[in-house]
């Protein structure tokens, strides 16, 4: 609830700042307020909806099933382990789900620490030792403790607001250059197609650079989750788990889930576009006691 309140306050502050800036540069007041409201509604709505339904969307995306009545030894052990870790760091016990995949992976999601979920792949269960599974669970439960899933969605909402607002305001300024004051109408030859293309390009360009900010935060949270796991189960176990991930195949989880996973996509042209640091850097950070 605190994070949602902070998110709302941040967006309101952004809208207030925008109104001051645009009044100073002379944008009409009515148009200004309409633009602020539009940007806020679009920026808020997608994030709030994603936040509310994040657990179920993610679970549906991977075809996972929540363990309600464990009947296998490994399932019983996993539930017992997660309850122990939850008690140790003082949060509600998250639901546990398993999804079918040969890849070694896991992720945490949910709208709050009281309504959270940890999903693990069958490949992880089959190919990791118990001490490594324990470390992965600790990594994911640290994400929940830190509120990383919520923060990522809220940051996306704030970024969306910026992207929409600045795209529309630049488009508004450009439109003034093609406005025929005598006819009180737009030049049709210069208008419709031109503005459609410019609007698309502006949103794409701002969204491209905004994504760099989001990915930077995403990489940072992985370092902190690794450090949190080290505090819960010991540094050697999380290092062993990360080394095991280095041996695994390229993750194939859906795009909306892959950024949440402990093992992110490995192949990117530049690291600034990656949601996860390289496993080599994460292991080295643990050896150097960074983020601990």
mmCIF file of C-alpha atoms in Angstrom:
data_model
loop_
_atom_site.group_PDB
_atom_site.id
_atom_site.type_symbol
_atom_site.label_atom_id
_atom_site.label_comp_id
_atom_site.label_asym_id
_atom_site.label_seq_id
_atom_site.Cartn_x
_atom_site.Cartn_y
_atom_site.Cartn_z
ATOM 1 C CA UNK A 1 0.000 0.000 0.000
ATOM 2 C CA UNK A 2 2.880 2.360 0.781
ATOM 3 C CA UNK A 3 4.385 1.775 -2.672
ATOM 4 C CA UNK A 4 1.068 2.446 -4.398
ATOM 5 C CA UNK A 5 0.638 5.644 -2.383
ATOM 6 C CA UNK A 6 4.159 6.701 -3.314
ATOM 7 C CA UNK A 7 3.423 5.898 -6.959
ATOM 8 C CA UNK A 8 0.282 8.057 -6.936
ATOM 9 C CA UNK A 9 2.082 10.899 -5.183
ATOM 10 C CA UNK A 10 4.964 10.731 -7.662
ATOM 11 C CA UNK A 11 2.658 10.863 -10.664
ATOM 12 C CA UNK A 12 0.655 13.750 -9.208
ATOM 13 C CA UNK A 13 3.924 15.599 -8.572
ATOM 14 C CA UNK A 14 5.011 14.950 -12.157
ATOM 15 C CA UNK A 15 1.711 16.271 -13.478
ATOM 16 C CA UNK A 16 2.037 19.369 -11.300
ATOM 17 C CA UNK A 17 5.592 19.976 -12.571
ATOM 18 C CA UNK A 18 4.429 19.555 -16.156
ATOM 19 C CA UNK A 19 1.686 22.147 -15.639
ATOM 20 C CA UNK A 20 4.206 24.702 -14.362
ATOM 21 C CA UNK A 21 6.642 24.093 -17.235
ATOM 22 C CA UNK A 22 3.999 24.305 -19.926
ATOM 23 C CA UNK A 23 2.395 27.411 -18.469
ATOM 24 C CA UNK A 24 5.814 29.048 -18.561
ATOM 25 C CA UNK A 25 6.376 28.187 -22.234
ATOM 26 C CA UNK A 26 2.879 29.371 -23.123
ATOM 27 C CA UNK A 27 0.782 26.307 -23.926
ATOM 28 C CA UNK A 28 -2.952 27.051 -23.649
ATOM 29 C CA UNK A 29 -4.357 26.197 -20.239
ATOM 30 C CA UNK A 30 -7.303 24.083 -21.400
ATOM 31 C CA UNK A 31 -5.145 22.055 -23.763
ATOM 32 C CA UNK A 32 -2.525 21.712 -21.044
ATOM 33 C CA UNK A 33 -4.947 20.265 -18.510
ATOM 34 C CA UNK A 34 -6.461 17.904 -21.062
ATOM 35 C CA UNK A 35 -2.995 16.661 -21.968
ATOM 36 C CA UNK A 36 -2.008 16.191 -18.327
ATOM 37 C CA UNK A 37 -5.182 14.234 -17.621
ATOM 38 C CA UNK A 38 -4.726 12.087 -20.730
ATOM 39 C CA UNK A 39 -1.095 11.270 -19.918
ATOM 40 C CA UNK A 40 -1.939 10.494 -16.312
ATOM 41 C CA UNK A 41 -4.871 8.236 -17.136
ATOM 42 C CA UNK A 42 -2.975 6.243 -19.764
ATOM 43 C CA UNK A 43 0.198 6.076 -17.671
ATOM 44 C CA UNK A 44 -1.715 4.970 -14.574
ATOM 45 C CA UNK A 45 -4.275 2.594 -16.034
ATOM 46 C CA UNK A 46 -1.982 0.100 -17.720
ATOM 47 C CA UNK A 47 0.278 -0.142 -14.671
ATOM 48 C CA UNK A 48 -2.547 -0.507 -12.167
ATOM 49 C CA UNK A 49 -4.222 -3.226 -14.230
ATOM 50 C CA UNK A 50 -0.900 -5.038 -14.660
ATOM 51 C CA UNK A 51 -0.264 -4.760 -10.934
ATOM 52 C CA UNK A 52 -3.650 -6.143 -9.912
ATOM 53 C CA UNK A 53 -3.594 -9.100 -12.292
ATOM 54 C CA UNK A 54 0.186 -9.698 -12.448
ATOM 55 C CA UNK A 55 0.093 -12.994 -10.577
ATOM 56 C CA UNK A 56 -2.605 -14.548 -12.710
ATOM 57 C CA UNK A 57 -1.278 -13.193 -16.000
ATOM 58 C CA UNK A 58 2.197 -14.585 -15.275
ATOM 59 C CA UNK A 59 0.824 -17.932 -14.126
ATOM 60 C CA UNK A 60 -1.346 -18.240 -17.228
ATOM 61 C CA UNK A 61 1.578 -17.268 -19.494
ATOM 62 C CA UNK A 62 3.693 -20.229 -18.382
ATOM 63 C CA UNK A 63 0.831 -22.660 -17.751
ATOM 64 C CA UNK A 64 1.770 -23.017 -14.084
ATOM 65 C CA UNK A 65 -0.256 -24.801 -11.419
ATOM 66 C CA UNK A 66 -0.349 -23.721 -7.793
ATOM 67 C CA UNK A 67 0.612 -26.431 -5.294
ATOM 68 C CA UNK A 68 -2.357 -26.687 -2.918
ATOM 69 C CA UNK A 69 -2.132 -30.295 -1.811
ATOM 70 C CA UNK A 70 1.469 -31.474 -2.270
ATOM 71 C CA UNK A 71 1.757 -35.231 -2.789
ATOM 72 C CA UNK A 72 5.378 -35.516 -3.885
ATOM 73 C CA UNK A 73 8.348 -35.413 -1.528
ATOM 74 C CA UNK A 74 10.016 -32.582 -3.421
ATOM 75 C CA UNK A 75 6.819 -30.490 -3.343
ATOM 76 C CA UNK A 76 6.475 -31.017 0.409
ATOM 77 C CA UNK A 77 10.125 -30.034 0.867
ATOM 78 C CA UNK A 78 9.743 -26.904 -1.281
ATOM 79 C CA UNK A 79 6.695 -25.740 0.691
ATOM 80 C CA UNK A 80 8.450 -26.406 3.984
ATOM 81 C CA UNK A 81 11.540 -24.512 2.796
ATOM 82 C CA UNK A 82 9.590 -21.468 1.617
ATOM 83 C CA UNK A 83 7.637 -21.322 4.887
ATOM 84 C CA UNK A 84 10.902 -21.399 6.823
ATOM 85 C CA UNK A 85 12.419 -18.601 4.711
ATOM 86 C CA UNK A 86 9.249 -16.485 4.895
ATOM 87 C CA UNK A 87 9.252 -16.707 8.669
ATOM 88 C CA UNK A 88 12.946 -15.815 8.781
ATOM 89 C CA UNK A 89 12.509 -12.525 6.880
ATOM 90 C CA UNK A 90 9.057 -11.727 8.253
ATOM 91 C CA UNK A 91 6.658 -11.873 5.301
ATOM 92 C CA UNK A 92 3.523 -13.842 4.467
ATOM 93 C CA UNK A 93 4.163 -17.219 2.881
ATOM 94 C CA UNK A 94 3.806 -16.838 -0.904
ATOM 95 C CA UNK A 95 1.935 -19.357 -3.023
ATOM 96 C CA UNK A 96 4.112 -21.827 -4.896
ATOM 97 C CA UNK A 97 3.478 -22.906 -8.476
ATOM 98 C CA UNK A 98 5.279 -25.290 -10.812
ATOM 99 C CA UNK A 99 5.298 -24.953 -14.586
ATOM 100 C CA UNK A 100 6.451 -27.384 -17.250
ATOM 101 C CA UNK A 101 9.781 -26.377 -18.831
ATOM 102 C CA UNK A 102 13.119 -28.043 -19.503
ATOM 103 C CA UNK A 103 14.899 -24.790 -18.671
ATOM 104 C CA UNK A 104 16.168 -23.991 -15.200
ATOM 105 C CA UNK A 105 14.205 -20.956 -14.084
ATOM 106 C CA UNK A 106 11.942 -19.379 -11.471
ATOM 107 C CA UNK A 107 10.206 -16.062 -10.888
ATOM 108 C CA UNK A 108 8.230 -14.130 -8.292
ATOM 109 C CA UNK A 109 5.201 -11.966 -8.926
ATOM 110 C CA UNK A 110 2.114 -10.519 -7.246
ATOM 111 C CA UNK A 111 0.617 -7.165 -6.294
ATOM 112 C CA UNK A 112 2.041 -7.194 -2.753
ATOM 113 C CA UNK A 113 3.956 -9.349 -0.293
ATOM 114 C CA UNK A 114 0.586 -10.543 1.045
ATOM 115 C CA UNK A 115 -0.571 -11.631 -2.416
ATOM 116 C CA UNK A 116 2.590 -13.054 -3.955
ATOM 117 C CA UNK A 117 3.563 -16.111 -5.935
ATOM 118 C CA UNK A 118 6.798 -17.953 -6.645
ATOM 119 C CA UNK A 119 6.795 -20.139 -9.759
ATOM 120 C CA UNK A 120 9.532 -22.657 -10.500
ATOM 121 C CA UNK A 121 10.146 -24.764 -13.594
ATOM 122 C CA UNK A 122 10.201 -28.542 -13.651
ATOM 123 C CA UNK A 123 13.655 -28.234 -15.199
ATOM 124 C CA UNK A 124 14.905 -26.444 -12.089
ATOM 125 C CA UNK A 125 13.524 -29.164 -9.822
ATOM 126 C CA UNK A 126 15.065 -31.929 -11.918
ATOM 127 C CA UNK A 127 18.479 -30.399 -12.597
ATOM 128 C CA UNK A 128 19.351 -28.506 -9.405
ATOM 129 C CA UNK A 129 20.533 -29.840 -6.079
ATOM 130 C CA UNK A 130 18.381 -29.071 -3.047
ATOM 131 C CA UNK A 131 20.876 -26.527 -1.734
ATOM 132 C CA UNK A 132 20.656 -24.710 -5.079
ATOM 133 C CA UNK A 133 16.848 -24.827 -5.149
ATOM 134 C CA UNK A 134 16.921 -23.428 -1.620
ATOM 135 C CA UNK A 135 19.062 -20.518 -2.853
ATOM 136 C CA UNK A 136 16.761 -19.833 -5.818
ATOM 137 C CA UNK A 137 13.746 -19.726 -3.492
ATOM 138 C CA UNK A 138 15.655 -17.310 -1.257
ATOM 139 C CA UNK A 139 16.448 -15.135 -4.284
ATOM 140 C CA UNK A 140 12.776 -14.982 -5.267
ATOM 141 C CA UNK A 141 11.546 -14.381 -1.737
ATOM 142 C CA UNK A 142 13.992 -11.459 -1.503
ATOM 143 C CA UNK A 143 12.322 -9.958 -4.579
ATOM 144 C CA UNK A 144 9.022 -10.200 -2.701
ATOM 145 C CA UNK A 145 10.498 -8.729 0.477
ATOM 146 C CA UNK A 146 12.006 -5.820 -1.496
ATOM 147 C CA UNK A 147 8.764 -5.242 -3.407
ATOM 148 C CA UNK A 148 10.592 -5.473 -6.722
ATOM 149 C CA UNK A 149 7.620 -6.693 -8.759
ATOM 150 C CA UNK A 150 5.513 -3.761 -7.606
ATOM 151 C CA UNK A 151 8.296 -1.227 -8.050
ATOM 152 C CA UNK A 152 8.992 -2.394 -11.605
ATOM 153 C CA UNK A 153 5.344 -1.950 -12.579
ATOM 154 C CA UNK A 154 5.116 1.458 -10.899
ATOM 155 C CA UNK A 155 8.295 2.676 -12.587
ATOM 156 C CA UNK A 156 6.831 1.524 -15.891
ATOM 157 C CA UNK A 157 3.724 3.602 -15.150
ATOM 158 C CA UNK A 158 5.729 6.730 -14.412
ATOM 159 C CA UNK A 159 7.837 6.210 -17.530
ATOM 160 C CA UNK A 160 4.669 5.709 -19.590
ATOM 161 C CA UNK A 161 3.381 9.043 -18.334
ATOM 162 C CA UNK A 162 6.572 10.792 -19.438
ATOM 163 C CA UNK A 163 6.560 9.093 -22.847
ATOM 164 C CA UNK A 164 2.937 9.930 -23.595
ATOM 165 C CA UNK A 165 3.160 13.480 -22.268
ATOM 166 C CA UNK A 166 6.304 14.558 -24.114
ATOM 167 C CA UNK A 167 5.214 12.815 -27.326
ATOM 168 C CA UNK A 168 1.904 14.669 -27.307
ATOM 169 C CA UNK A 169 3.373 18.038 -26.366
ATOM 170 C CA UNK A 170 5.981 17.911 -29.149
ATOM 171 C CA UNK A 171 3.271 16.835 -31.568
ATOM 172 C CA UNK A 172 1.172 19.776 -30.378
ATOM 173 C CA UNK A 173 4.023 22.196 -31.003
ATOM 174 C CA UNK A 174 4.623 20.755 -34.467
ATOM 175 C CA UNK A 175 0.932 20.949 -35.280
ATOM 176 C CA UNK A 176 1.036 24.719 -34.700
ATOM 177 C CA UNK A 177 3.459 24.974 -37.613
ATOM 178 C CA UNK A 178 0.868 23.445 -39.937
ATOM 179 C CA UNK A 179 -2.159 25.283 -38.617
ATOM 180 C CA UNK A 180 -3.881 27.668 -41.022
ATOM 181 C CA UNK A 181 -5.104 30.581 -38.891
ATOM 182 C CA UNK A 182 -7.118 32.159 -41.732
ATOM 183 C CA UNK A 183 -9.017 28.991 -42.581
ATOM 184 C CA UNK A 184 -9.004 27.863 -38.964
ATOM 185 C CA UNK A 185 -8.207 24.344 -40.072
ATOM 186 C CA UNK A 186 -5.308 22.036 -40.759
ATOM 187 C CA UNK A 187 -3.833 21.705 -44.232
ATOM 188 C CA UNK A 188 -5.118 18.221 -45.106
ATOM 189 C CA UNK A 189 -2.154 17.504 -47.372
ATOM 190 C CA UNK A 190 0.306 18.146 -44.557
ATOM 191 C CA UNK A 191 -1.865 16.953 -41.745
ATOM 192 C CA UNK A 192 -3.265 13.519 -41.125
ATOM 193 C CA UNK A 193 -0.534 11.197 -42.385
ATOM 194 C CA UNK A 194 2.268 13.473 -41.187
ATOM 195 C CA UNK A 195 0.929 13.643 -37.630
ATOM 196 C CA UNK A 196 0.263 9.923 -37.507
ATOM 197 C CA UNK A 197 3.842 9.131 -38.519
ATOM 198 C CA UNK A 198 5.363 11.737 -36.193
ATOM 199 C CA UNK A 199 3.234 10.574 -33.260
ATOM 200 C CA UNK A 200 4.332 6.972 -33.827
ATOM 201 C CA UNK A 201 8.002 7.929 -34.166
ATOM 202 C CA UNK A 202 7.981 10.121 -31.059
ATOM 203 C CA UNK A 203 6.400 7.469 -28.861
ATOM 204 C CA UNK A 204 8.775 4.845 -30.240
ATOM 205 C CA UNK A 205 11.824 7.072 -29.667
ATOM 206 C CA UNK A 206 10.885 8.119 -26.131
ATOM 207 C CA UNK A 207 9.849 4.558 -25.308
ATOM 208 C CA UNK A 208 13.193 3.265 -26.574
ATOM 209 C CA UNK A 209 15.192 5.511 -24.237
ATOM 210 C CA UNK A 210 12.747 4.990 -21.375
ATOM 211 C CA UNK A 211 13.320 1.248 -21.644
ATOM 212 C CA UNK A 212 17.018 1.792 -20.893
ATOM 213 C CA UNK A 213 16.047 3.279 -17.504
ATOM 214 C CA UNK A 214 13.709 0.379 -16.736
ATOM 215 C CA UNK A 215 16.343 -2.202 -17.660
ATOM 216 C CA UNK A 216 18.931 -0.440 -15.487
ATOM 217 C CA UNK A 217 16.680 -0.791 -12.454
ATOM 218 C CA UNK A 218 15.874 -4.392 -13.378
ATOM 219 C CA UNK A 219 19.573 -5.289 -13.411
ATOM 220 C CA UNK A 220 20.153 -3.617 -10.049
ATOM 221 C CA UNK A 221 17.344 -5.535 -8.375
ATOM 222 C CA UNK A 222 18.935 -8.836 -9.425
ATOM 223 C CA UNK A 223 22.150 -7.961 -7.576
ATOM 224 C CA UNK A 224 20.163 -7.116 -4.449
ATOM 225 C CA UNK A 225 18.094 -10.311 -4.713
ATOM 226 C CA UNK A 226 21.291 -12.374 -4.984
ATOM 227 C CA UNK A 227 22.664 -10.581 -1.927
ATOM 228 C CA UNK A 228 19.415 -11.188 -0.044
ATOM 229 C CA UNK A 229 19.591 -14.890 -0.877
ATOM 230 C CA UNK A 230 23.168 -14.969 0.420
ATOM 231 C CA UNK A 231 21.969 -13.548 3.745
ATOM 232 C CA UNK A 232 19.182 -16.105 4.016
ATOM 233 C CA UNK A 233 20.927 -19.341 2.967
ATOM 234 C CA UNK A 234 24.606 -18.449 2.680
ATOM 235 C CA UNK A 235 26.765 -17.080 -0.114
ATOM 236 C CA UNK A 236 28.086 -20.454 -1.271
ATOM 237 C CA UNK A 237 24.599 -21.771 -2.067
ATOM 238 C CA UNK A 238 23.510 -18.849 -4.242
ATOM 239 C CA UNK A 239 26.869 -18.878 -6.054
ATOM 240 C CA UNK A 240 26.408 -22.588 -6.720
ATOM 241 C CA UNK A 241 22.885 -21.916 -8.053
ATOM 242 C CA UNK A 242 24.101 -19.150 -10.376
ATOM 243 C CA UNK A 243 26.891 -21.369 -11.699
ATOM 244 C CA UNK A 244 24.283 -24.016 -12.440
ATOM 245 C CA UNK A 245 22.286 -21.432 -14.396
ATOM 246 C CA UNK A 246 25.363 -20.747 -16.538
ATOM 247 C CA UNK A 247 25.165 -24.344 -17.719
ATOM 248 C CA UNK A 248 21.483 -24.110 -18.632
ATOM 249 C CA UNK A 249 19.903 -23.394 -22.003
ATOM 250 C CA UNK A 250 18.672 -19.998 -23.143
ATOM 251 C CA UNK A 251 15.427 -19.222 -21.225
ATOM 252 C CA UNK A 252 12.271 -19.377 -23.344
ATOM 253 C CA UNK A 253 9.692 -17.930 -20.967
ATOM 254 C CA UNK A 254 7.238 -15.420 -22.517
ATOM 255 C CA UNK A 255 8.444 -11.823 -22.741
ATOM 256 C CA UNK A 256 6.086 -10.587 -20.007
ATOM 257 C CA UNK A 257 7.595 -13.148 -17.613
ATOM 258 C CA UNK A 258 11.260 -13.338 -18.657
ATOM 259 C CA UNK A 259 12.189 -10.045 -16.954
ATOM 260 C CA UNK A 260 10.924 -11.506 -13.650
ATOM 261 C CA UNK A 261 12.924 -14.732 -13.904
ATOM 262 C CA UNK A 262 16.126 -15.471 -12.029
ATOM 263 C CA UNK A 263 17.694 -16.497 -15.364
ATOM 264 C CA UNK A 264 17.073 -13.756 -17.919
ATOM 265 C CA UNK A 265 17.679 -13.618 -21.646
ATOM 266 C CA UNK A 266 21.415 -13.828 -22.299
ATOM 267 C CA UNK A 267 21.853 -12.579 -25.855
ATOM 268 C CA UNK A 268 21.583 -8.834 -26.321
ATOM 269 C CA UNK A 269 23.549 -6.446 -28.514
ATOM 270 C CA UNK A 270 24.292 -4.134 -25.558
ATOM 271 C CA UNK A 271 24.003 -4.758 -21.822
ATOM 272 C CA UNK A 272 21.966 -1.552 -21.338
ATOM 273 C CA UNK A 273 19.050 -3.346 -23.017
ATOM 274 C CA UNK A 274 19.303 -6.444 -20.797
ATOM 275 C CA UNK A 275 16.888 -7.021 -17.915
ATOM 276 C CA UNK A 276 19.532 -9.059 -16.052
ATOM 277 C CA UNK A 277 23.258 -8.618 -15.473
ATOM 278 C CA UNK A 278 25.392 -11.411 -16.861
ATOM 279 C CA UNK A 279 25.682 -14.401 -14.547
ATOM 280 C CA UNK A 280 29.447 -13.810 -14.488
ATOM 281 C CA UNK A 281 28.935 -10.309 -13.051
ATOM 282 C CA UNK A 282 26.396 -11.554 -10.510
ATOM 283 C CA UNK A 283 28.746 -14.252 -9.259
ATOM 284 C CA UNK A 284 31.644 -11.803 -9.106
ATOM 285 C CA UNK A 285 29.517 -9.329 -7.127
ATOM 286 C CA UNK A 286 28.878 -12.019 -4.526
ATOM 287 C CA UNK A 287 32.558 -12.930 -4.298
ATOM 288 C CA UNK A 288 33.345 -9.223 -3.790
ATOM 289 C CA UNK A 289 30.610 -8.887 -1.138
ATOM 290 C CA UNK A 290 28.892 -6.163 -3.174
ATOM 291 C CA UNK A 291 25.285 -5.242 -2.237
ATOM 292 C CA UNK A 292 25.613 -7.290 0.953
#
